[in-house]
Short mmCIF file of C-alpha atoms and ligand atoms in Angstrom, two decimals:
data_model
loop_
_atom_site.label_atom_id
_atom_site.label_comp_id
_atom_site.label_asym_id
_atom_site.label_seq_id
_atom_site.Cartn_x
_atom_site.Cartn_y
_atom_site.Cartn_z
CA MET A 1 0.00 0.00 0.00
CA ARG A 2 1.38 3.41 -1.01
CA ARG A 3 2.07 5.71 1.92
CA ARG A 4 -0.01 8.85 1.96
CA ASP A 5 1.83 12.15 1.47
CA ARG A 6 1.56 13.68 4.93
CA ASN A 7 2.26 17.11 3.42
CA GLY A 8 -0.57 16.95 0.84
CA PRO A 9 -3.68 19.12 1.09
CA ARG A 10 -5.93 18.23 4.03
CA VAL A 11 -9.41 16.93 3.32
CA LEU A 12 -11.75 16.63 6.26
CA VAL A 13 -14.82 14.42 5.90
CA VAL A 14 -17.40 14.77 8.66
CA GLY A 15 -19.86 11.88 8.83
CA GLY A 16 -19.13 8.21 8.20
CA GLY A 17 -22.43 7.22 6.59
CA PHE A 18 -23.08 6.27 2.96
CA ALA A 19 -22.02 9.70 1.64
CA GLY A 20 -18.88 10.23 3.71
CA LEU A 21 -17.55 6.73 3.10
CA SER A 22 -18.01 6.89 -0.66
CA ALA A 23 -16.06 10.18 -0.68
CA LEU A 24 -13.27 8.41 1.21
CA ASN A 25 -13.11 5.66 -1.41
CA VAL A 26 -12.63 8.16 -4.23
CA LEU A 27 -9.93 10.03 -2.32
CA ALA A 28 -8.04 6.86 -1.38
CA ASN A 29 -5.49 7.19 -4.17
CA ALA A 30 -5.27 10.97 -4.30
CA ASN A 31 -2.26 12.80 -2.97
CA VAL A 32 -4.14 14.24 -0.01
CA GLN A 33 -4.34 13.70 3.75
CA VAL A 34 -7.87 12.61 4.53
CA THR A 35 -9.35 12.61 8.03
CA LEU A 36 -12.76 11.15 8.75
CA VAL A 37 -14.62 12.45 11.80
CA ASP A 38 -17.72 10.80 13.18
CA ARG A 39 -19.41 11.02 16.56
CA ASN A 40 -19.44 7.22 16.63
CA ILE A 41 -16.70 4.70 16.01
CA TYR A 42 -18.92 2.87 13.54
CA SER A 43 -21.09 3.44 10.48
CA THR A 44 -24.75 2.54 10.93
CA PHE A 45 -26.64 0.70 8.21
CA GLN A 46 -29.97 2.45 8.67
CA PRO A 47 -32.03 0.37 6.19
CA LEU A 48 -31.98 -2.59 8.60
CA LEU A 49 -32.62 -0.66 11.82
CA TYR A 50 -36.25 -1.77 11.79
CA GLN A 51 -35.02 -5.38 12.15
CA VAL A 52 -33.02 -4.38 15.24
CA ALA A 53 -36.09 -2.55 16.54
CA THR A 54 -38.23 -5.66 16.12
CA ALA A 55 -35.63 -8.01 17.65
CA GLY A 56 -34.61 -9.72 14.42
CA LEU A 57 -31.00 -8.48 14.35
CA THR A 58 -28.51 -7.39 16.98
CA SER A 59 -27.38 -3.80 16.90
CA SER A 60 -23.82 -4.81 16.01
CA ASP A 61 -25.09 -6.50 12.83
CA VAL A 62 -25.85 -3.05 11.41
CA ALA A 63 -22.70 -1.31 12.71
CA TYR A 64 -19.34 -1.39 10.95
CA PRO A 65 -16.12 -0.05 12.52
CA LEU A 66 -14.92 3.11 10.82
CA TRP A 67 -11.23 2.39 11.36
CA SER A 68 -11.66 -0.59 9.01
CA VAL A 69 -12.71 1.83 6.27
CA THR A 70 -10.04 4.42 7.01
CA ARG A 71 -7.36 1.73 7.03
CA LYS A 72 -8.40 0.54 3.57
CA THR A 73 -8.70 4.08 2.20
CA ARG A 74 -5.47 5.33 3.79
CA ALA A 75 -7.29 7.96 5.81
CA LEU A 76 -7.15 8.83 9.50
CA PHE A 77 -10.11 8.32 11.78
CA ARG A 78 -10.94 10.74 14.56
CA LYS A 79 -13.94 10.09 16.80
CA GLY A 80 -15.60 13.37 17.67
CA GLU A 81 -18.66 15.55 17.36
CA LEU A 82 -18.45 18.52 15.03
CA THR A 83 -19.62 21.54 17.03
CA ALA A 84 -18.25 24.62 15.26
CA LEU A 85 -16.79 25.69 11.92
CA ASP A 86 -14.56 28.65 11.26
CA LEU A 87 -15.05 29.02 7.53
CA ASP A 88 -12.55 31.87 7.17
CA LYS A 89 -9.74 30.11 8.99
CA ARG A 90 -10.82 26.70 7.60
CA VAL A 91 -10.93 24.99 10.96
CA ALA A 92 -13.46 22.51 12.33
CA ARG A 93 -13.92 22.30 16.08
CA LEU A 94 -15.01 19.18 17.91
CA ALA A 95 -16.90 18.85 21.17
CA ASP A 96 -13.74 17.79 22.99
CA GLY A 97 -12.08 21.08 22.01
CA ALA A 98 -9.88 19.66 19.25
CA GLU A 99 -9.33 21.88 16.21
CA LEU A 100 -8.92 20.26 12.82
CA PRO A 101 -7.65 22.51 10.01
CA TYR A 102 -8.66 21.63 6.47
CA ASP A 103 -8.10 22.70 2.87
CA TYR A 104 -11.30 21.03 1.73
CA LEU A 105 -14.26 19.98 3.85
CA ILE A 106 -16.99 17.45 3.03
CA ILE A 107 -20.03 17.65 5.30
CA ALA A 108 -21.96 14.37 5.35
CA THR A 109 -23.72 14.43 8.70
CA GLY A 110 -27.13 13.05 7.68
CA VAL A 111 -30.43 13.99 9.30
CA SER A 112 -32.65 13.22 12.28
CA ALA A 113 -36.38 13.12 13.03
CA ASN A 114 -38.54 16.11 12.16
CA PHE A 115 -41.49 16.37 14.52
CA TYR A 116 -43.02 19.31 12.61
CA GLY A 117 -43.84 21.02 15.89
CA VAL A 118 -46.50 18.42 16.79
CA THR A 119 -47.18 18.83 20.49
CA GLY A 120 -45.71 16.00 22.57
CA ALA A 121 -44.19 14.18 19.57
CA LYS A 122 -40.59 14.58 20.68
CA GLU A 123 -41.31 13.74 24.30
CA HIS A 124 -43.73 10.85 23.89
CA SER A 125 -42.78 9.00 20.72
CA LEU A 126 -39.79 6.92 19.76
CA SER A 127 -38.00 7.49 16.48
CA LEU A 128 -35.80 5.26 14.37
CA TYR A 129 -32.62 6.86 13.04
CA THR A 130 -29.83 5.46 15.16
CA ARG A 131 -28.73 2.20 16.74
CA ARG A 132 -29.70 3.64 20.10
CA ASP A 133 -33.22 4.41 18.79
CA ALA A 134 -33.59 0.87 17.46
CA ILE A 135 -32.50 -0.75 20.73
CA ALA A 136 -34.74 1.57 22.75
CA LEU A 137 -37.73 0.63 20.57
CA ARG A 138 -36.98 -3.07 20.77
CA ASN A 139 -36.57 -2.98 24.56
CA ARG A 140 -39.78 -1.03 24.94
CA LEU A 141 -41.70 -3.43 22.68
CA LEU A 142 -40.46 -6.49 24.58
CA ARG A 143 -41.13 -4.82 27.93
CA GLU A 144 -44.72 -4.09 26.89
CA PHE A 145 -45.17 -7.78 25.99
CA GLU A 146 -43.57 -8.85 29.27
CA ARG A 147 -45.77 -6.58 31.36
CA ARG A 148 -48.86 -8.09 29.78
CA ALA A 149 -47.51 -11.61 30.21
CA ALA A 150 -46.94 -10.89 33.92
CA GLY A 151 -50.41 -9.39 34.30
CA GLU A 152 -48.95 -6.03 35.38
CA THR A 153 -51.34 -4.16 33.09
CA GLY A 154 -54.56 -4.84 31.26
CA PRO A 155 -54.18 -7.13 28.23
CA GLY A 156 -54.60 -4.37 25.61
CA LEU A 157 -51.60 -2.92 23.79
CA ASP A 158 -51.96 -0.20 21.17
CA ILE A 159 -48.96 0.51 18.96
CA THR A 160 -49.04 3.47 16.57
CA MET A 161 -46.69 4.23 13.70
CA VAL A 162 -46.88 7.84 12.55
CA GLY A 163 -45.90 8.17 8.89
CA GLY A 164 -46.50 5.83 5.98
CA GLY A 165 -43.14 6.07 4.23
CA ALA A 166 -40.83 3.09 3.90
CA THR A 167 -39.76 3.09 7.57
CA GLY A 168 -43.34 3.28 8.88
CA VAL A 169 -44.52 0.56 6.51
CA GLU A 170 -41.70 -1.91 7.23
CA THR A 171 -41.86 -1.32 11.00
CA ALA A 172 -45.65 -1.68 11.14
CA GLY A 173 -45.56 -4.77 8.94
CA THR A 174 -42.86 -6.46 10.99
CA ILE A 175 -44.36 -5.62 14.39
CA ALA A 176 -47.64 -7.10 13.11
CA GLU A 177 -45.78 -10.25 12.04
CA VAL A 178 -44.10 -10.48 15.45
CA ARG A 179 -47.54 -10.29 17.04
CA ASN A 180 -49.09 -12.80 14.63
CA ILE A 181 -46.28 -15.35 14.40
CA ALA A 182 -43.70 -14.95 17.18
CA LEU A 183 -45.87 -13.97 20.12
CA PRO A 184 -47.85 -17.20 20.64
CA ALA A 185 -44.60 -19.14 21.06
CA SER A 186 -42.54 -16.47 22.86
CA PHE A 187 -45.19 -14.91 25.10
CA PRO A 188 -47.98 -17.52 25.28
CA ASP A 189 -49.72 -15.63 28.11
CA VAL A 190 -50.21 -12.52 26.01
CA ASP A 191 -53.54 -12.30 24.20
CA ARG A 192 -52.45 -11.25 20.73
CA SER A 193 -56.01 -10.38 19.73
CA LYS A 194 -55.70 -7.45 22.17
CA ILE A 195 -52.60 -6.06 20.48
CA ARG A 196 -53.44 -3.47 17.87
CA VAL A 197 -50.96 -2.09 15.35
CA ARG A 198 -51.99 1.04 13.50
CA LEU A 199 -50.30 3.15 10.88
CA ILE A 200 -51.34 6.77 10.45
CA GLU A 201 -50.48 8.72 7.31
CA MET A 202 -51.64 12.23 6.44
CA ALA A 203 -51.34 11.68 2.64
CA PRO A 204 -53.99 9.74 0.69
CA ALA A 205 -51.56 6.82 0.14
CA LEU A 206 -48.63 4.97 1.67
CA LEU A 207 -45.20 4.96 0.01
CA THR A 208 -45.94 8.11 -2.00
CA PRO A 209 -42.90 7.90 -4.34
CA TYR A 210 -44.27 4.61 -5.77
CA LYS A 211 -46.83 3.99 -8.51
CA GLU A 212 -50.44 3.46 -7.51
CA ARG A 213 -50.38 -0.31 -7.94
CA GLU A 214 -47.39 -0.71 -5.62
CA ARG A 215 -48.89 1.67 -3.05
CA ASP A 216 -52.16 -0.27 -3.05
CA TYR A 217 -50.26 -3.54 -2.78
CA ALA A 218 -48.34 -2.25 0.25
CA ARG A 219 -51.52 -1.09 1.97
CA GLN A 220 -53.27 -4.39 1.29
CA GLN A 221 -50.28 -6.35 2.58
CA LEU A 222 -50.39 -4.41 5.83
CA VAL A 223 -54.15 -4.90 6.13
CA ASP A 224 -53.67 -8.64 5.52
CA ARG A 225 -51.20 -8.68 8.43
CA GLY A 226 -53.79 -7.02 10.63
CA VAL A 227 -52.46 -3.46 10.61
CA ASP A 228 -55.11 -0.72 10.85
CA VAL A 229 -54.13 1.75 8.15
CA PHE A 230 -55.43 5.32 8.40
CA LEU A 231 -54.85 7.53 5.36
CA ASN A 232 -55.67 11.24 5.05
CA THR A 233 -55.24 11.39 8.82
CA THR A 234 -53.24 14.07 10.60
CA ILE A 235 -51.82 13.79 14.10
CA LYS A 236 -52.31 16.88 16.24
CA GLU A 237 -50.84 15.81 19.54
CA ILE A 238 -49.09 12.88 21.16
CA GLY A 239 -49.40 12.13 24.86
CA PRO A 240 -47.68 9.53 27.06
CA ASP A 241 -50.31 6.95 26.08
CA THR A 242 -52.49 8.70 23.51
CA VAL A 243 -52.52 10.15 20.02
CA THR A 244 -54.92 12.96 19.17
CA LEU A 245 -55.97 13.47 15.59
CA ALA A 246 -56.73 16.73 13.77
CA ASP A 247 -60.47 15.92 14.01
CA GLY A 248 -60.13 16.12 17.80
CA SER A 249 -60.54 12.40 18.51
CA THR A 250 -58.11 10.88 20.99
CA HIS A 251 -56.97 7.26 20.75
CA ARG A 252 -55.03 5.12 23.16
CA SER A 253 -51.43 4.46 22.10
CA ASP A 254 -49.16 2.70 24.56
CA LEU A 255 -46.24 2.87 22.17
CA THR A 256 -45.98 5.55 19.47
CA VAL A 257 -43.25 5.45 16.84
CA TRP A 258 -42.51 8.61 14.86
CA THR A 259 -41.50 7.76 11.30
CA ALA A 260 -43.00 10.82 9.65
CA GLY A 261 -40.20 13.08 8.51
CA ILE A 262 -36.62 14.18 8.67
CA GLU A 263 -34.66 17.38 9.10
CA ALA A 264 -31.09 18.54 9.37
CA PRO A 265 -31.23 20.02 12.85
CA ALA A 266 -29.93 23.52 13.51
CA ALA A 267 -26.59 23.56 15.30
CA GLU A 268 -23.85 26.05 16.02
CA TRP A 269 -21.64 24.56 13.30
CA ASN A 270 -24.20 25.05 10.51
CA ALA A 271 -25.47 28.45 11.65
CA ALA A 272 -23.36 30.32 9.06
CA LEU A 273 -24.22 27.93 6.20
CA PRO A 274 -27.16 28.54 3.85
CA ARG A 275 -29.98 26.21 4.76
CA ALA A 276 -33.09 25.35 2.78
CA HIS A 277 -36.15 23.13 3.25
CA ALA A 278 -36.04 21.04 6.47
CA GLY A 279 -32.76 22.70 7.44
CA ARG A 280 -30.79 20.92 4.71
CA ILE A 281 -27.64 22.71 3.56
CA ASP A 282 -28.10 24.45 0.23
CA VAL A 283 -25.55 23.32 -2.36
CA GLY A 284 -24.82 24.35 -5.95
CA PRO A 285 -24.77 22.04 -9.00
CA ASP A 286 -21.25 20.75 -8.17
CA LEU A 287 -22.34 20.06 -4.54
CA ARG A 288 -20.27 22.88 -3.07
CA VAL A 289 -22.13 24.71 -0.35
CA THR A 290 -23.59 27.86 -1.87
CA GLY A 291 -21.09 30.70 -1.40
CA GLN A 292 -18.25 28.38 -0.36
CA GLU A 293 -15.29 27.41 -2.55
CA ARG A 294 -13.88 24.65 -0.38
CA VAL A 295 -16.85 23.16 1.42
CA PHE A 296 -19.04 20.39 -0.01
CA ALA A 297 -22.21 19.02 1.57
CA VAL A 298 -23.47 15.60 0.47
CA GLY A 299 -26.10 13.02 1.26
CA ASP A 300 -29.22 13.58 3.35
CA VAL A 301 -27.89 16.78 4.92
CA SER A 302 -27.75 18.66 1.61
CA VAL A 303 -30.20 19.81 -1.00
CA THR A 304 -29.95 21.43 -4.42
CA GLY A 305 -32.49 24.22 -4.66
CA ASP A 306 -34.35 23.19 -7.79
CA LYS A 307 -34.20 19.38 -7.72
CA PRO A 308 -34.35 17.83 -4.25
CA LEU A 309 -33.22 14.21 -4.40
CA PRO A 310 -34.83 11.53 -2.24
CA GLN A 311 -33.07 11.00 1.08
CA LEU A 312 -31.89 7.50 0.25
CA ALA A 313 -28.64 5.57 0.17
CA GLN A 314 -28.03 5.90 -3.60
CA PRO A 315 -28.11 9.71 -3.80
CA ALA A 316 -25.82 9.82 -0.75
CA ILE A 317 -23.35 7.32 -2.25
CA GLN A 318 -23.27 9.05 -5.62
CA GLN A 319 -22.96 12.52 -4.12
CA GLY A 320 -20.13 11.49 -1.79
CA ARG A 321 -18.29 10.04 -4.75
CA HIS A 322 -18.89 13.18 -6.78
CA ALA A 323 -17.56 15.49 -4.03
CA GLY A 324 -14.40 13.38 -3.74
CA ARG A 325 -13.89 13.60 -7.51
CA GLN A 326 -14.41 17.36 -7.53
CA ILE A 327 -11.72 17.81 -4.89
CA ARG A 328 -9.35 15.82 -7.08
CA ARG A 329 -10.25 18.03 -10.04
CA LEU A 330 -9.74 21.22 -8.08
CA LEU A 331 -6.34 19.99 -6.90
CA ALA A 332 -5.44 19.25 -10.52
CA GLY A 333 -6.43 22.80 -11.48
CA GLN A 334 -9.54 21.65 -13.36
CA PRO A 335 -13.02 23.17 -13.09
CA THR A 336 -15.70 21.29 -11.17
CA GLU A 337 -18.47 19.35 -12.91
CA PRO A 338 -22.18 19.41 -12.10
CA PHE A 339 -23.59 16.41 -10.23
CA SER A 340 -26.03 14.24 -12.11
CA TYR A 341 -28.01 11.54 -10.32
CA HIS A 342 -28.20 8.10 -11.86
CA ASP A 343 -31.54 6.67 -10.71
CA LYS A 344 -31.17 2.97 -9.93
CA GLY A 345 -34.75 2.50 -8.76
CA ILE A 346 -36.52 2.25 -5.42
CA MET A 347 -37.58 -0.62 -3.19
CA ALA A 348 -39.39 -1.06 0.10
CA THR A 349 -40.30 -4.08 2.16
CA ILE A 350 -43.53 -4.66 4.06
CA GLY A 351 -42.70 -7.91 5.80
CA ARG A 352 -41.65 -11.47 5.14
CA ARG A 353 -41.87 -12.31 1.43
CA SER A 354 -43.44 -8.97 0.71
CA ALA A 355 -41.83 -5.96 -0.96
CA VAL A 356 -42.18 -3.58 -3.87
CA VAL A 357 -39.49 -2.72 -6.41
CA GLU A 358 -39.61 -0.10 -9.16
CA LEU A 359 -36.75 0.12 -11.63
CA PRO A 360 -36.11 3.08 -13.97
CA SER A 361 -36.60 0.72 -16.95
CA GLY A 362 -40.26 0.47 -15.93
CA ILE A 363 -39.92 -3.01 -14.44
CA LYS A 364 -41.97 -3.40 -11.28
CA LEU A 365 -41.90 -6.31 -8.87
CA ARG A 366 -44.13 -7.20 -5.95
CA GLY A 367 -44.22 -10.11 -3.51
CA THR A 368 -41.60 -12.80 -2.90
CA LEU A 369 -39.38 -11.96 -5.87
CA ALA A 370 -39.27 -8.30 -4.86
CA TRP A 371 -38.51 -9.33 -1.28
CA LEU A 372 -35.63 -11.57 -2.36
CA ALA A 373 -34.26 -8.72 -4.52
CA TRP A 374 -34.60 -6.35 -1.55
CA LEU A 375 -32.83 -8.83 0.73
CA ALA A 376 -30.00 -9.49 -1.74
CA LEU A 377 -29.35 -5.80 -2.32
CA HIS A 378 -29.27 -5.06 1.40
CA MET A 379 -26.77 -7.86 1.95
CA ILE A 380 -24.57 -6.42 -0.80
CA TYR A 381 -24.67 -2.90 0.60
CA LEU A 382 -24.03 -3.93 4.20
CA LEU A 383 -20.44 -3.09 5.02
CA GLY A 384 -18.22 -5.92 6.13
CA GLY A 385 -18.17 -9.69 5.66
CA ARG A 386 -19.00 -10.44 9.29
CA ASN A 387 -22.02 -8.15 9.13
CA ARG A 388 -23.29 -9.87 5.99
CA VAL A 389 -22.86 -13.37 7.37
CA VAL A 390 -24.48 -12.72 10.76
CA THR A 391 -27.29 -10.70 9.21
CA LEU A 392 -28.08 -13.52 6.81
CA VAL A 393 -27.95 -16.07 9.64
CA ASN A 394 -30.06 -13.96 12.01
CA LEU A 395 -32.70 -13.11 9.42
CA SER A 396 -32.90 -16.71 8.22
CA TRP A 397 -33.17 -17.85 11.82
CA ARG A 398 -35.89 -15.30 12.45
CA TYR A 399 -38.04 -16.32 9.54
CA LEU A 400 -37.51 -20.07 9.97
CA THR A 401 -38.01 -20.30 13.71
CA TRP A 402 -40.12 -17.47 15.01
CA SER A 403 -43.29 -19.54 15.14
CA ARG A 404 -41.39 -21.93 17.44
CA GLY A 405 -40.08 -19.30 19.85
CA GLY A 406 -36.92 -18.32 17.97
CA GLY A 407 -36.27 -15.18 16.00
CA LEU A 408 -36.53 -12.67 18.83
CA ILE A 409 -33.05 -11.52 19.75
CA VAL A 410 -32.61 -10.08 23.22
CA GLY A 411 -29.63 -8.99 25.21
CA ASP A 412 -27.78 -5.83 24.39
CA ASP A 413 -28.78 -2.75 26.31
CA VAL A 414 -29.03 0.84 25.11
CA PRO A 415 -25.48 1.74 24.01
CA ASP A 416 -23.86 4.93 25.28
CA GLN A 417 -23.43 6.06 21.68
CA ASP A 418 -25.84 6.39 18.76
C1 FAD B 501 -34.90 3.58 9.47
C2 FAD B 501 -34.34 3.95 8.12
C3 FAD B 501 -34.49 3.08 7.04
C4 FAD B 501 -33.97 3.41 5.80
N1 FAD B 501 -34.12 2.53 4.76
C5 FAD B 501 -33.56 2.82 3.56
C6 FAD B 501 -33.64 1.89 2.48
O1 FAD B 501 -34.21 0.80 2.61
N2 FAD B 501 -33.04 2.24 1.30
C7 FAD B 501 -32.40 3.43 1.14
O2 FAD B 501 -31.87 3.70 0.06
N3 FAD B 501 -32.33 4.33 2.14
C8 FAD B 501 -32.89 4.05 3.34
N4 FAD B 501 -32.81 4.95 4.36
C9 FAD B 501 -32.16 6.26 4.11
C10 FAD B 501 -30.65 6.13 4.13
O3 FAD B 501 -30.24 5.36 5.24
C11 FAD B 501 -30.06 7.52 4.17
O4 FAD B 501 -30.51 8.22 3.05
C12 FAD B 501 -28.55 7.48 4.19
O5 FAD B 501 -28.09 6.87 5.38
C13 FAD B 501 -27.96 8.89 4.11
O6 FAD B 501 -26.58 8.79 4.15
P1 FAD B 501 -25.71 9.99 4.73
O7 FAD B 501 -24.29 9.57 4.56
O8 FAD B 501 -26.15 11.27 4.14
O9 FAD B 501 -26.08 10.09 6.28
P2 FAD B 501 -25.98 9.00 7.42
O10 FAD B 501 -25.93 7.62 6.88
O11 FAD B 501 -27.07 9.35 8.37
O12 FAD B 501 -24.56 9.30 8.10
C14 FAD B 501 -24.33 10.47 8.83
C15 FAD B 501 -23.14 10.23 9.74
O13 FAD B 501 -22.77 11.48 10.31
C16 FAD B 501 -22.47 11.33 11.68
N5 FAD B 501 -22.70 12.63 12.32
C17 FAD B 501 -23.86 13.33 12.36
N6 FAD B 501 -23.67 14.51 12.97
C18 FAD B 501 -22.37 14.56 13.32
C19 FAD B 501 -21.57 15.54 13.98
N7 FAD B 501 -22.06 16.72 14.39
N8 FAD B 501 -20.27 15.26 14.21
C20 FAD B 501 -19.72 14.07 13.80
N9 FAD B 501 -20.44 13.11 13.16
C21 FAD B 501 -21.75 13.37 12.92
C22 FAD B 501 -23.42 10.23 12.15
O14 FAD B 501 -22.94 9.57 13.30
C23 FAD B 501 -23.45 9.32 10.92
O15 FAD B 501 -22.47 8.31 10.99
C24 FAD B 501 -33.32 4.65 5.62
C25 FAD B 501 -33.17 5.53 6.70
C26 FAD B 501 -33.67 5.18 7.94
C27 FAD B 501 -33.50 6.14 9.10
#
């Protein structure tokens, strides 16, 4: 392996998700010193968090150590939380007080839940963006089952998912399957007929980016699993054990999961950067932050004014790669190029042997074939051989044994990091 020129220009990448890591790959052979900063020592594979949240995977199955990536890409890894940016002096400050100077900066810090100002949503619902969120949801779900098994509460359990995008659909579908298939064997004293799973969506359909047939399929699949689907329904308020709708009606909800929207939260470090819809950083066609020559923003955290891309793995991967390439061009004295997104299609799962796939060629898949395609792609995109093997084993174990008491993984507690 060629040694990196320690005197080369310094590139700082903040955020070790899909976008940040693909930038690192492109910069691996450039004559630059790359440092990756992340608040965690691992990258989280968000698309499978719902499996952690429903006890099908362990949290380490979806976490990959960042030093493994920096070793392969000849970068340095620094664990830390970005807290401030001095754009004039080109210095990033971390929560522990460290100052990291840079010549080029790539911001790839992702997003978190957007509660849209709904009263009580932040306090009384759980969200699903980090490993910590997924473990908290799983522990809460299992505790609710346990309490009913021990007769500590009445038998009823109402679970509400707020938001009918991919995360809401897959979480609702899988919780319903846990209730239908795993519960009789794992918690035989719990009356599953008293456990209600509902999904509330303010739009007239679930999975709005999909074609009508796929949306209808997803809704029907949830209904078939016993999920109560409410469309055209807006949440006004969330209480400790209630949800109140815009029509004023209040419904019991022992466990409310917020899967309705995302934002790039305001922080001291992004206060001086131009921010657009949902707080995302406004970038120009080449993905440089508007008004900045040496700062790129990529992935979920960024948005181009005229054409917002979906907040998915592919745009993040392609944008990270593009930013890395533009830095190489700038260092070679070449002008930057505009980013162009290559649409590879979209897919979402509803539950076991149930998914929808739409490819740009017009091909659409539903059912088992779509589910197998979804599963295969997720295995490919998971970082790390160990992660792929254990995920495949754990998911196979889940789906083969959960009617016999297997397939519910317990054990690890809430980690002290996201
Ligand atoms: C539950 C869920 C399911 C999803 N399912 C799918 C799916 O099936 N298919 C799909 O294509 N997409 C899916 N997505 C979306 C996809 O995961 C995101 O679009 C993608 O992760 C965005 O990549 P990113 O690199 O921009 O951000 P992220 O992957 O979120 O990475 C951001 C990184 O920045 C770090 N960070 C944040 N702030 C700081 C800071 N201040 N200092 C230091 N580090 C910081 C974080 O620790 C994190 O590692 C899903 C998302 C969620 C939440």
